Coordinates of C-alpha atoms in Angstrom, one line a residue:
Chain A
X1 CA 110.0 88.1 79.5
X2 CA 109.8 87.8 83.1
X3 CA 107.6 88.5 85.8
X4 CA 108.8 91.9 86.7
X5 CA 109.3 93.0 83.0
X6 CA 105.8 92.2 82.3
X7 CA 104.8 94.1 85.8
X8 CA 106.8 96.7 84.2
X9 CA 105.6 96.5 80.8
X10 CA 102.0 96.2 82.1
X11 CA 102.8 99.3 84.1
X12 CA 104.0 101.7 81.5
X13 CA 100.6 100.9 79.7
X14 CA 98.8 101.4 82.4
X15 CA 100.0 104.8 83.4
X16 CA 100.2 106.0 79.8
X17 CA 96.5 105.9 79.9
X18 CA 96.3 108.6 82.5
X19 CA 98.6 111.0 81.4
X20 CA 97.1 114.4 80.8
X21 CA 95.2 114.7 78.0
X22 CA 96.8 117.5 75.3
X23 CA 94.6 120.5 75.2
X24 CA 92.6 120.7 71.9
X25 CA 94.8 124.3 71.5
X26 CA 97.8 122.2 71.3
X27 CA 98.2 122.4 67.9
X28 CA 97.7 126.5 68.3
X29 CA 99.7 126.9 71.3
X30 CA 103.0 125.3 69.3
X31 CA 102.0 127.3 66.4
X32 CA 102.7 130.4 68.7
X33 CA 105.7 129.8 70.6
X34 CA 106.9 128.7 67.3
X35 CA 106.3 131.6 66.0
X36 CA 107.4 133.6 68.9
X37 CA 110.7 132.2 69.3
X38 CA 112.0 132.6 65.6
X39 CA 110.6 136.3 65.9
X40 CA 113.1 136.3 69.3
X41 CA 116.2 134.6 67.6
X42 CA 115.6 137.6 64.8
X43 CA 115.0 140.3 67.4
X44 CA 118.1 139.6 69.3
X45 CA 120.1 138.8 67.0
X46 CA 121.2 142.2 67.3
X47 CA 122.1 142.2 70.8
X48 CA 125.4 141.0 72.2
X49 CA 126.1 137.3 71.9
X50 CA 126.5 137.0 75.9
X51 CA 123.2 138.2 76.4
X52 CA 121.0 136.1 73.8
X53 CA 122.3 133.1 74.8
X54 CA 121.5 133.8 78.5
X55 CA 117.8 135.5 77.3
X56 CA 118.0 132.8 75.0
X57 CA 118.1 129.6 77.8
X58 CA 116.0 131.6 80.2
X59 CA 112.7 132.1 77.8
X60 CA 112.9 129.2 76.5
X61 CA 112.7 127.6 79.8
X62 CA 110.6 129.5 80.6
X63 CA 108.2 129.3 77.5
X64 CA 108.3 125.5 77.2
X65 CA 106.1 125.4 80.8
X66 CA 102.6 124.9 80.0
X67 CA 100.5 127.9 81.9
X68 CA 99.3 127.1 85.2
X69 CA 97.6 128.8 87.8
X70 CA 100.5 129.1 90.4
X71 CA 100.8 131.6 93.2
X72 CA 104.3 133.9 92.8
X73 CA 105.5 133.0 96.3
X74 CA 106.2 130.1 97.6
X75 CA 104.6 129.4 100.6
X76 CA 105.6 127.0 103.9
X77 CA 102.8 124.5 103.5
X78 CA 102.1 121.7 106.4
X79 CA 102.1 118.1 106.5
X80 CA 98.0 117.5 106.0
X81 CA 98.0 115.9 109.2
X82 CA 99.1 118.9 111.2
X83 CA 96.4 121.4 109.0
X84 CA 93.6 118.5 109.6
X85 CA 94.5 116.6 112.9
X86 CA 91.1 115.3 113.2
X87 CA 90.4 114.0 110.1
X88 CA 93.6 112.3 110.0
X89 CA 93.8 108.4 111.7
X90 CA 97.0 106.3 111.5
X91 CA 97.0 103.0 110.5
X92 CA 99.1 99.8 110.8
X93 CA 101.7 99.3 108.2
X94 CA 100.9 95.4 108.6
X95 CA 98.8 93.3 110.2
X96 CA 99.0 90.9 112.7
X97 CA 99.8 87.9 110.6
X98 CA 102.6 90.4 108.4
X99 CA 101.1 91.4 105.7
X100 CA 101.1 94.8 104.3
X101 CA 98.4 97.3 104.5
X102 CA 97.6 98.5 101.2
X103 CA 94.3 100.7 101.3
X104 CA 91.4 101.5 103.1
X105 CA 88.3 101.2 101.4
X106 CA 85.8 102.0 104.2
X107 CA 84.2 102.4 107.2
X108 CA 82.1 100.3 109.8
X109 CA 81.1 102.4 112.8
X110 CA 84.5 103.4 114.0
X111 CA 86.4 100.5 112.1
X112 CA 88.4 101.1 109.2
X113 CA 88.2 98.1 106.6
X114 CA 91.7 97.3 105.1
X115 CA 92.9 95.6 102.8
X116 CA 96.1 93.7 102.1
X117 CA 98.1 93.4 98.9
X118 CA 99.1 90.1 97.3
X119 CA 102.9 89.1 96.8
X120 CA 104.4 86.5 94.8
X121 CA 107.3 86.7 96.9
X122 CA 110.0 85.0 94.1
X123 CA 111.9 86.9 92.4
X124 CA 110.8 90.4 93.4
X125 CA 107.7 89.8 91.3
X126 CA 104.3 90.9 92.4
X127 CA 100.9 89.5 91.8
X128 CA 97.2 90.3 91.7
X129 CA 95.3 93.2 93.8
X130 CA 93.9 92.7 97.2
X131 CA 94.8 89.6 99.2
X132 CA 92.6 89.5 102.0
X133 CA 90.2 92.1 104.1
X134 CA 90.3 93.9 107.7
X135 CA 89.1 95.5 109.8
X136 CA 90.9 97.9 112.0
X137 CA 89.3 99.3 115.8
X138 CA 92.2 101.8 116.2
X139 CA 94.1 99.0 118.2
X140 CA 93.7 95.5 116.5
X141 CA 93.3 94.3 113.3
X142 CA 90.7 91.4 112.7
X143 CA 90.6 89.3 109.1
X144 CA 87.4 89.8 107.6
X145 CA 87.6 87.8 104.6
X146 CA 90.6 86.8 102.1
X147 CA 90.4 87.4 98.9
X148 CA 89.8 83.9 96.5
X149 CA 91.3 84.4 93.1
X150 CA 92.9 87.6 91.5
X151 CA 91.1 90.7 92.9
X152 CA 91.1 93.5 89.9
X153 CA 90.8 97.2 89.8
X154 CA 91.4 97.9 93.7
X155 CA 87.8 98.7 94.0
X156 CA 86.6 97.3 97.5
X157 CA 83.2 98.1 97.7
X158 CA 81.5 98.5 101.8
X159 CA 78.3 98.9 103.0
X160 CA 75.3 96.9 104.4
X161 CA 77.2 95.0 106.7
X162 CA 79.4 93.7 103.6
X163 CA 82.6 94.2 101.6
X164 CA 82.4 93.5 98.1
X165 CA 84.8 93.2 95.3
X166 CA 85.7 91.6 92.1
X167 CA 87.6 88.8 90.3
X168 CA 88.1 88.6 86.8
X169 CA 88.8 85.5 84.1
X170 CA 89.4 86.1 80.6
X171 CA 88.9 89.3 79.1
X172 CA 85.4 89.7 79.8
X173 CA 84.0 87.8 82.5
X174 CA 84.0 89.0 86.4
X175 CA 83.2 87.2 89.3
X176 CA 81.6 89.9 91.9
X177 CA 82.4 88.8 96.0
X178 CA 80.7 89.6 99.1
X179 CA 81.7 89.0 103.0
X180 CA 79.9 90.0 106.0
X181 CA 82.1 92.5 107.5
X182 CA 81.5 90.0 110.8
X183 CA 83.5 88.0 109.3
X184 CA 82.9 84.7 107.5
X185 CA 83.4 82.9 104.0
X186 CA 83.5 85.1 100.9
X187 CA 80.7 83.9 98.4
X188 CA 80.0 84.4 94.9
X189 CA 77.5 86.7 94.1
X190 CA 77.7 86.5 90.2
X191 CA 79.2 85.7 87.5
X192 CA 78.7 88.0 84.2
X193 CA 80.1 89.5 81.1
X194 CA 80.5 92.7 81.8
X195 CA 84.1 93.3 80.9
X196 CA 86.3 95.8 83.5
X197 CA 84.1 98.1 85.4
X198 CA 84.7 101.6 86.6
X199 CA 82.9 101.4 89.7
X200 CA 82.1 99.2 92.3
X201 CA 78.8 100.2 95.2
X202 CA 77.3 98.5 97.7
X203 CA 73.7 100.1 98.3
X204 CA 71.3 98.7 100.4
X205 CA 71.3 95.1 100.2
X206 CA 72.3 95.6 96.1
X207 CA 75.6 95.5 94.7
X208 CA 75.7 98.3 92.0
X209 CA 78.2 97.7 89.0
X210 CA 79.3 100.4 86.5
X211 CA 80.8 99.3 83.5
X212 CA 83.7 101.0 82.1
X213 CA 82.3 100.5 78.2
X214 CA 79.2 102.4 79.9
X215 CA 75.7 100.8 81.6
X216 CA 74.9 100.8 85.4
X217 CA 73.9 97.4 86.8
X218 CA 72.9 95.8 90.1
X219 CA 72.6 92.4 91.8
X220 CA 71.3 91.4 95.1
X221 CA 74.2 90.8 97.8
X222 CA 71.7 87.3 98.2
X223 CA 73.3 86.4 94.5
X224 CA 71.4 86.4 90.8
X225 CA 71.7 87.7 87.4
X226 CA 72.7 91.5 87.1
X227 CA 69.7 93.8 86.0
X228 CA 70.7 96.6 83.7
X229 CA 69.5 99.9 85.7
X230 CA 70.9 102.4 83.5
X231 CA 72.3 101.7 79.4
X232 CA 75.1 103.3 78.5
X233 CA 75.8 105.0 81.6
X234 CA 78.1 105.4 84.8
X235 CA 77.6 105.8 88.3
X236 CA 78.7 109.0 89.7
X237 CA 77.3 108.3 93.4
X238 CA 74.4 106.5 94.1
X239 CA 71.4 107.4 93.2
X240 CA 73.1 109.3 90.3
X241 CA 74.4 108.2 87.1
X242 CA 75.5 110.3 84.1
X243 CA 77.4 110.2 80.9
X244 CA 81.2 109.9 80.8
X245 CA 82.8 110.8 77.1
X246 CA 86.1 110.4 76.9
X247 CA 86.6 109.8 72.8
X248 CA 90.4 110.1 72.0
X249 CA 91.5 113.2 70.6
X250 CA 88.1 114.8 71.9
X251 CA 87.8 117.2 74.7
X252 CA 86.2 115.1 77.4
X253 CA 82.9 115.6 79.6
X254 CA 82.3 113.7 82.9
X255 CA 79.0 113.8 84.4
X256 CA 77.3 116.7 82.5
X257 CA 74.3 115.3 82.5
X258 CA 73.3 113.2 85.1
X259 CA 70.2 111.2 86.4
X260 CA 68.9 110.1 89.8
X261 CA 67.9 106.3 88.8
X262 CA 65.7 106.3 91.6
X263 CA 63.6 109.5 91.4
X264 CA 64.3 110.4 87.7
X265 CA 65.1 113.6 88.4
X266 CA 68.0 114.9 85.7
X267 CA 70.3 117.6 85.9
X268 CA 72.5 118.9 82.9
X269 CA 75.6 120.9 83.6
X270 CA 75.8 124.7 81.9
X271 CA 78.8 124.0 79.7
X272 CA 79.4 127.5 77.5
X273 CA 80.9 127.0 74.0
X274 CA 84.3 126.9 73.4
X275 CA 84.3 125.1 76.9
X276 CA 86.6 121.8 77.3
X277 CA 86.9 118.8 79.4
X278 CA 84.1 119.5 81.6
X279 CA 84.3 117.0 84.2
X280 CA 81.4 117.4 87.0
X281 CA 80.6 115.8 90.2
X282 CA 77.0 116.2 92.2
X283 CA 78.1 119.7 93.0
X284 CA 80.8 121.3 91.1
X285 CA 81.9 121.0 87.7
X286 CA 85.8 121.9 86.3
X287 CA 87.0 122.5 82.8
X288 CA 88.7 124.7 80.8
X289 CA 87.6 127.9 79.4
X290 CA 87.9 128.8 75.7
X291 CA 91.0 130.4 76.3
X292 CA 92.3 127.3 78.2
X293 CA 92.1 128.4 81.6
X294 CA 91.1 126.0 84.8
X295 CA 87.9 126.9 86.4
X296 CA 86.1 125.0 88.5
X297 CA 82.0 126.0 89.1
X298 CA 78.6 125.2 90.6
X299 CA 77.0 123.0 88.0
X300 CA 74.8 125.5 87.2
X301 CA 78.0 127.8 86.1
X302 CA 77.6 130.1 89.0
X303 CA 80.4 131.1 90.9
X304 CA 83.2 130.0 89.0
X305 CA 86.5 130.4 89.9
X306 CA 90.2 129.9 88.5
X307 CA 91.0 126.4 89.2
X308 CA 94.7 126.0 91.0
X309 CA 94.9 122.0 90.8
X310 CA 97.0 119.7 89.0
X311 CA 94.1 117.0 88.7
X312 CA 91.0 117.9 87.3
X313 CA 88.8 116.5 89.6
X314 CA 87.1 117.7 92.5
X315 CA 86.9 114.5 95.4
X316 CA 84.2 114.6 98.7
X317 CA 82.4 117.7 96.7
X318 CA 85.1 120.3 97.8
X319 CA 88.8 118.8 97.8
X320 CA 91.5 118.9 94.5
X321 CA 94.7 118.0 94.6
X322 CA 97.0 120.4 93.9
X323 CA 101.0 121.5 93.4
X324 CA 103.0 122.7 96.7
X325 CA 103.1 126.0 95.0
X326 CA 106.9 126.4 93.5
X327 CA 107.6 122.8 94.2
X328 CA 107.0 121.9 90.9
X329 CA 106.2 118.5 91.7
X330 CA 105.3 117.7 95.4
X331 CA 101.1 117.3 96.1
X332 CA 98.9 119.2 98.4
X333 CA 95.6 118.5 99.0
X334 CA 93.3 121.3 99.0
X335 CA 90.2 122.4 100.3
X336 CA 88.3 124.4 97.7
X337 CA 85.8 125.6 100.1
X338 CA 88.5 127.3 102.5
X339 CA 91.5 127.6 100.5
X340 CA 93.5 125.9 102.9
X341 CA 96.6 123.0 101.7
X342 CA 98.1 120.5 103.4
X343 CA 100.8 118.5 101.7
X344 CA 100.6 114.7 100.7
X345 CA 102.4 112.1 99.6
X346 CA 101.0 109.3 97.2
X347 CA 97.5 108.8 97.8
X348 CA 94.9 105.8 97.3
X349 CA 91.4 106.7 97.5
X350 CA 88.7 104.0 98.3
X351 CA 86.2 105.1 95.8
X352 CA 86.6 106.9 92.2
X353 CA 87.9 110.3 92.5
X354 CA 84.6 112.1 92.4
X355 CA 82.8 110.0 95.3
X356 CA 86.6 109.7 97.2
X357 CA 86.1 110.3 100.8
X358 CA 89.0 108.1 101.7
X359 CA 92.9 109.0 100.9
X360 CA 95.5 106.5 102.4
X361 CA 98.5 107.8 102.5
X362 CA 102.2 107.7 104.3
X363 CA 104.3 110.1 105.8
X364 CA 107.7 109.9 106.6
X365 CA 107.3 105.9 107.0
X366 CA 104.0 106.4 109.1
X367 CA 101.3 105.1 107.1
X368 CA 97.7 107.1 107.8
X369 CA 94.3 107.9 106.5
X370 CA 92.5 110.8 105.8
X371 CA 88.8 111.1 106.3
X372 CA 87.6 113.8 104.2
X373 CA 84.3 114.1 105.4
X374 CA 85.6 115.0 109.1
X375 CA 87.3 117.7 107.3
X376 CA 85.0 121.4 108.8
Chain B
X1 CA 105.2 131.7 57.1
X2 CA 101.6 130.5 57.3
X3 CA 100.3 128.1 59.8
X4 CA 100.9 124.6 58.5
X5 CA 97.6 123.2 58.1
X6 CA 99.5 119.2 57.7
X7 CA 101.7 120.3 60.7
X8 CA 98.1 120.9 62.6
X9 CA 96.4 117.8 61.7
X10 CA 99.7 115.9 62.9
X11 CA 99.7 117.7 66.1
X12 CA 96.0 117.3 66.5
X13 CA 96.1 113.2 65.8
X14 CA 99.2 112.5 67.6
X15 CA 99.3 115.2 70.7
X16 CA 97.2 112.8 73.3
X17 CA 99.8 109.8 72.1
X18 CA 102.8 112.3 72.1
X19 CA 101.4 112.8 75.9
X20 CA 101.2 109.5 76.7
X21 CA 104.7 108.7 76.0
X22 CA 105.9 112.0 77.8
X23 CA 104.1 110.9 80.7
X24 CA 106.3 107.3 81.0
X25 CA 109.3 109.3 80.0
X26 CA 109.2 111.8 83.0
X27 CA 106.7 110.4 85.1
X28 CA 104.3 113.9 86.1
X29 CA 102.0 115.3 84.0
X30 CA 104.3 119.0 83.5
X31 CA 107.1 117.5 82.5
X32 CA 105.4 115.3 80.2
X33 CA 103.5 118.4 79.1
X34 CA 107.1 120.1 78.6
X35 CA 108.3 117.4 76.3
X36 CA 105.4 117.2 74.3
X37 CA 105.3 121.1 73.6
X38 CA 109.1 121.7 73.3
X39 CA 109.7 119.1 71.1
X40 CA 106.8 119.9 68.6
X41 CA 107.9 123.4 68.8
X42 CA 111.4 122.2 67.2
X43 CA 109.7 119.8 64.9
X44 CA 107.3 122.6 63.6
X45 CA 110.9 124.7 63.2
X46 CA 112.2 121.8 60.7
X47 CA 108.5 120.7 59.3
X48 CA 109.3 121.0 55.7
X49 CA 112.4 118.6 55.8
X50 CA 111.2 116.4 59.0
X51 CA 108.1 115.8 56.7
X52 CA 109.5 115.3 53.3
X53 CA 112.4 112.7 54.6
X54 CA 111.6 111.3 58.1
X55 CA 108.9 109.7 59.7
X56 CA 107.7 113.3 61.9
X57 CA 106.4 111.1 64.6
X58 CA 109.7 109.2 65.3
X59 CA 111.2 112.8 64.7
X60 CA 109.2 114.3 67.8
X61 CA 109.6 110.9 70.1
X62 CA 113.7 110.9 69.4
X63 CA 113.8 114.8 70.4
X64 CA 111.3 113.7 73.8
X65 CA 113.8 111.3 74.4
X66 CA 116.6 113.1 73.8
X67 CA 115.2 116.5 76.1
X68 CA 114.4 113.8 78.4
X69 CA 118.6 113.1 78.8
X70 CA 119.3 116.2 78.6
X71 CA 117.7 117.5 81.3
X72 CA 118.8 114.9 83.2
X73 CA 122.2 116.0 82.5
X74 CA 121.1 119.4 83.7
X75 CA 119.7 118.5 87.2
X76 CA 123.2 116.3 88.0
X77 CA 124.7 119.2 87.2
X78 CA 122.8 121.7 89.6
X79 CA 122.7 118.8 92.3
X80 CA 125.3 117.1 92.7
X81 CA 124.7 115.9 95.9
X82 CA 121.1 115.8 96.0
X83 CA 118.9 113.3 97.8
X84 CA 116.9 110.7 96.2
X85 CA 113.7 112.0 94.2
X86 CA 111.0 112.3 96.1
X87 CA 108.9 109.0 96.3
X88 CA 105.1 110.3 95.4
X89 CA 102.5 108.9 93.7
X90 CA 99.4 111.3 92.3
X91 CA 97.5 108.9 90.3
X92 CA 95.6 105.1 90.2
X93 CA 97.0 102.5 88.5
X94 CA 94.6 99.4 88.2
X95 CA 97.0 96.9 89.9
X96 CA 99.0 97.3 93.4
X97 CA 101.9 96.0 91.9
X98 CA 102.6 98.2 88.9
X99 CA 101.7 100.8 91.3
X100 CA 104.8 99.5 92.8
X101 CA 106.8 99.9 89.9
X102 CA 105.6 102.8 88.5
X103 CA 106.8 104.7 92.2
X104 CA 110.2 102.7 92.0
X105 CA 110.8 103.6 88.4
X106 CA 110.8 107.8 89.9
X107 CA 113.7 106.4 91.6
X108 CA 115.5 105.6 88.4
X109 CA 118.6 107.7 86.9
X110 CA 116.5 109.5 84.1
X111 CA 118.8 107.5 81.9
X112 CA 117.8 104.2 83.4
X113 CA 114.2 104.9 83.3
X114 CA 114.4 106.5 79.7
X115 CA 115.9 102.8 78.5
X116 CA 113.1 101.1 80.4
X117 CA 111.0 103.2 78.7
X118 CA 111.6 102.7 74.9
X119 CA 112.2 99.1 75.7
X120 CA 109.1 97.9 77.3
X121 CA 106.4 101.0 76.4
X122 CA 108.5 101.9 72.9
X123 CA 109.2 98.2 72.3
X124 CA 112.6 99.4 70.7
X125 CA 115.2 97.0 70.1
X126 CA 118.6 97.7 71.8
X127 CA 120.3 98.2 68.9
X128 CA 117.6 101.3 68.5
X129 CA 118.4 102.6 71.6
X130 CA 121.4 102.7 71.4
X131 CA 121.3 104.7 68.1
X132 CA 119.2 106.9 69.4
X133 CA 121.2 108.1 72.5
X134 CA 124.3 107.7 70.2
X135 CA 126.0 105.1 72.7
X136 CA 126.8 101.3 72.1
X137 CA 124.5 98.4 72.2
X138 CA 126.0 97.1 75.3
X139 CA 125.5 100.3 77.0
X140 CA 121.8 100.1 76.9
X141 CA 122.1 96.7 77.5
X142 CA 124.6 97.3 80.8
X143 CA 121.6 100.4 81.8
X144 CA 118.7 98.1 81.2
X145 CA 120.0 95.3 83.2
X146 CA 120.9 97.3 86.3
X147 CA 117.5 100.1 86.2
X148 CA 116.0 96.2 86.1
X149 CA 118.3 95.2 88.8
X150 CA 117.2 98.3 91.1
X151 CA 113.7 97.9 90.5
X152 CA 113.8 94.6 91.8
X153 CA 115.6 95.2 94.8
X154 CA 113.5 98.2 95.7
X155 CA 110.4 96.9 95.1
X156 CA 109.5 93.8 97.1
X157 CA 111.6 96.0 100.7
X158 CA 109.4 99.3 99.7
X159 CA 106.3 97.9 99.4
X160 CA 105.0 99.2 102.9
X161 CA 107.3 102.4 102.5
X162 CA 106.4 103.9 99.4
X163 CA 103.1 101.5 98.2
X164 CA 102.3 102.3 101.9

């Protein structure tokens, strides 16, 4: 197999894992429109053949769609940039030295830190994550670091004067980076088995690690051994952690119950029964009701409202993603807090969905970042 | 008829797999969603034979498949002239460079990225494909080589288009 079938390969995998999880009434739900539709075929059975096939086509088109939460009319939405001009900066497509911007994955001051991605450049064939770092003054574009060995995950960690990432070897072991954003030689920081992690934060002059298999660790920026600040956990924004189940053929639950590692405060998440696929950030939670509808909630379960996105979770506290309504399939970001959209193309964010305040994106060949904390 | 309580436990083991591979076939989580549910519907129609002399499970994934072509056959149809899909991306992939691929393959005839598909994420032989779409061996063969062929090409020139 070659390098682009096992891209592709690799691929497929990949994105299987984040299709949308069947809703435990699946089972129910098929049951129903079974049901439904042989009860139709009898019931029209009398009618004229013209008219139950065309009845026919139309429900079950119509039947097959899962529900969702969609407004009847169409509406003309705007690009985001022209709903959010100031929260919107362009960047360079490439830098100076031609390589390709891939994401930003920070701020310094008024810089943006970029990074690059990797090419084989044979063959059509791609290789590894990040190549090297940037950072961009709104003008010029200055290296920060490049990136030794394979950079995994696409999680660029800044802060402290530093970018931080990771390389890994084997199945298990990662190699976690640092650079001073001045510039300078990347050094290891440490090496451990901690297998792939979910999450990536610089706090301080700490490098916080968050396992995907569940325990929040740090290490000093200065280097050492990893110390294990919370078992079993995952790290929602610093100083928080909180549980992440995800068990397969389970209804899910992000971040019900959390815990600030530094004050020990806790905070658990109202989840009523029959509820499903909580999924909670430091503010709101979403989920499903018992009758399968989207809501999303103050964690304390006041306030709750129907939930009109396509992804579950809530990014920068306020912001989903959600479907141009009647597009069936082109994105709008929207602002929970003011119900306002403004429609996206692909997006990277720079941190995990929950604590994302950074989306880059591209529009009609112009390739730009939105800030979602400058959005009022 | 009463609820099939075999039928239930099938749906409620192999739903979140049936998902997966609806989500690699069409590429959005609705579609996916559409396959999934409309081809269980028809499977729960013909439970009692699927279950007595097929595997149900291959029974469901032949029918995504199949809806998959079909409505692919249905949106030539309407738009004959149309433009290319629209090049979007709503989710993370772990690597920059299957993210690459995974935008390229929306780009794909649905019958090109359907072969992809049970070849690489299936792991179906040829010769299965082609049984399953009902076509000859070197038809998959001819599809695979050229949805291979246009993935290459678009990828590498896209990169700062469509990855960004």
């Amino acid at each position: 197999m070659n390098e682009l079938e096992e891209t592709l390969r690799a691929a497929l995998g990949h994105a299987a894992e984040l299709a949308p999880r069947p809703e435990s009434s699946l089972g129910a739900e098929v049951e129903t429109r079974f049901r439904r539709r042989r009860h139709r075929r009898h019931a029209l059975a009398a009618a004229a053949a013209v008219v139950v096939l065309a009845a026919g086509v139309t429900y079950a088109a119509r039947d097959a769609r899962p529900l969702t939460v969609r407004p009847a009319t169409p509406a003309g939405i705007q690009p985001a940039g022209k709903v959010w001009p100031q929260a919107i900066r362009r960047i360079p497509q490439t830098t100076p030295d031609g390589k390709q911007v891939f994401q930003t994955v920070g701020t310094d001051g008024e810089d943006l830190i970029l990074t690059t991605l990797r090419e084989a450049g044979k063959a059509g064939g791609y290789i590894g994550g990040a190549d090297a770092i940037y950072a961009y003054d709104g003008s010029t574009t200055r290296l920060i670091s490049r990136v030794p060995g394979r950079e995994v995950g696409q999680r660029v960690a800044v802060g402290d004067g530093h970018v931080a990432w990771i390389t890994m070897s084997g199945r298990d072991t990662i190699t976690v980076w640092a650079a001073p954003l001045s510039g300078g030689t990347a050094a290891a920081v440490t090496t451990a088995k901690l297998g792939e992690l979910d999450d990536l934060a610089i706090v301080g002059e700490r490098i916080v690690l968050s396992r995907w298999k569940g325990g929040v660790y740090s290490v000093p920026l200065s280097g050492g051994d990893p110390t294990l600040i919370a078992t079993g956990m995952h790290l929602l924004s610093w100083p928080w952690v909180g549980t992440r189940t995800n068990t397969k053929g389970k209804p899910f639950e992000y971040f019900t119950r959390i815990r600030n590692v530094e004050t020990g405060d806790t905070d658990n998440a109202l989840v009523r029964q029959g509820e499903k696929d909580l999924d909670c950030g430091l503010t709101l939670c979403t989920g499903k009701d018992s009758r399968g509808n989207s809501f999303y909630r103050k964690r304390d379960g006041s306030q709750q409202r129907p939930h009109p996105a396509w992804d579950s979770t809530i990014m920068w506290g306020r912001f989903a993603v959600a479907e141009v309504p009647g597009s069936h399939n082109r994105a709008a970001l929207m602002d929970l807090a003011s119900g306002r959209m403004g429609e996206i193309t692909f997006r990277i964010t720079d941190a995990p969905p929950h604590r994302a305040r950074l989306m880059t994106s591209a529009w009609k060949g112009q390739a730009y970042v939105i800030d979602l904390s400058k959005i009022p | 008829m009463e609820a099939d309580p075999q039928f239930a436990e099938f749906v409620a083991e192999r739903g979140d797999a049936l998902l997966r591979y609806g989500y690699v076939l069409a590429g959005n989580p609705h579609d996916a969603a559409d396959l999934a549910q409309e081809a269980l519907v028809r499977l729960r129609g013909s439970w009692t034979k699927v279950r007595r002399k097929d595997n149900p499970e291959g029974y469901v994934r032949t029918t995504m498949a199949r809806l998959h072509m079909n409505a692919w056959r249905r949106l030539r149809r309407e738009h004959l002239s149309a433009d290319l899909p629209e090049r979007e991306h709503h989710d993370l992939l772990p690597d920059g460079h299957e993210q690459a691929v995974w935008q390229a393959l929306a780009g794909l005839p649905r019958k090109q990225r359907a072969v992809l598909v049970l070849r690489y994420y299936e792991q179906l032989t040829d010769a299965e494909i082609a049984k399953l779409f009902g076509v000859s061996t070197g038809t998959v063969r001819s599809q695979a080589s050229r949805a291979l062929a246009k993935l290459r090409a678009t990828i590498p020139e896209s990169a700062l288009g469509r990855v960004l």
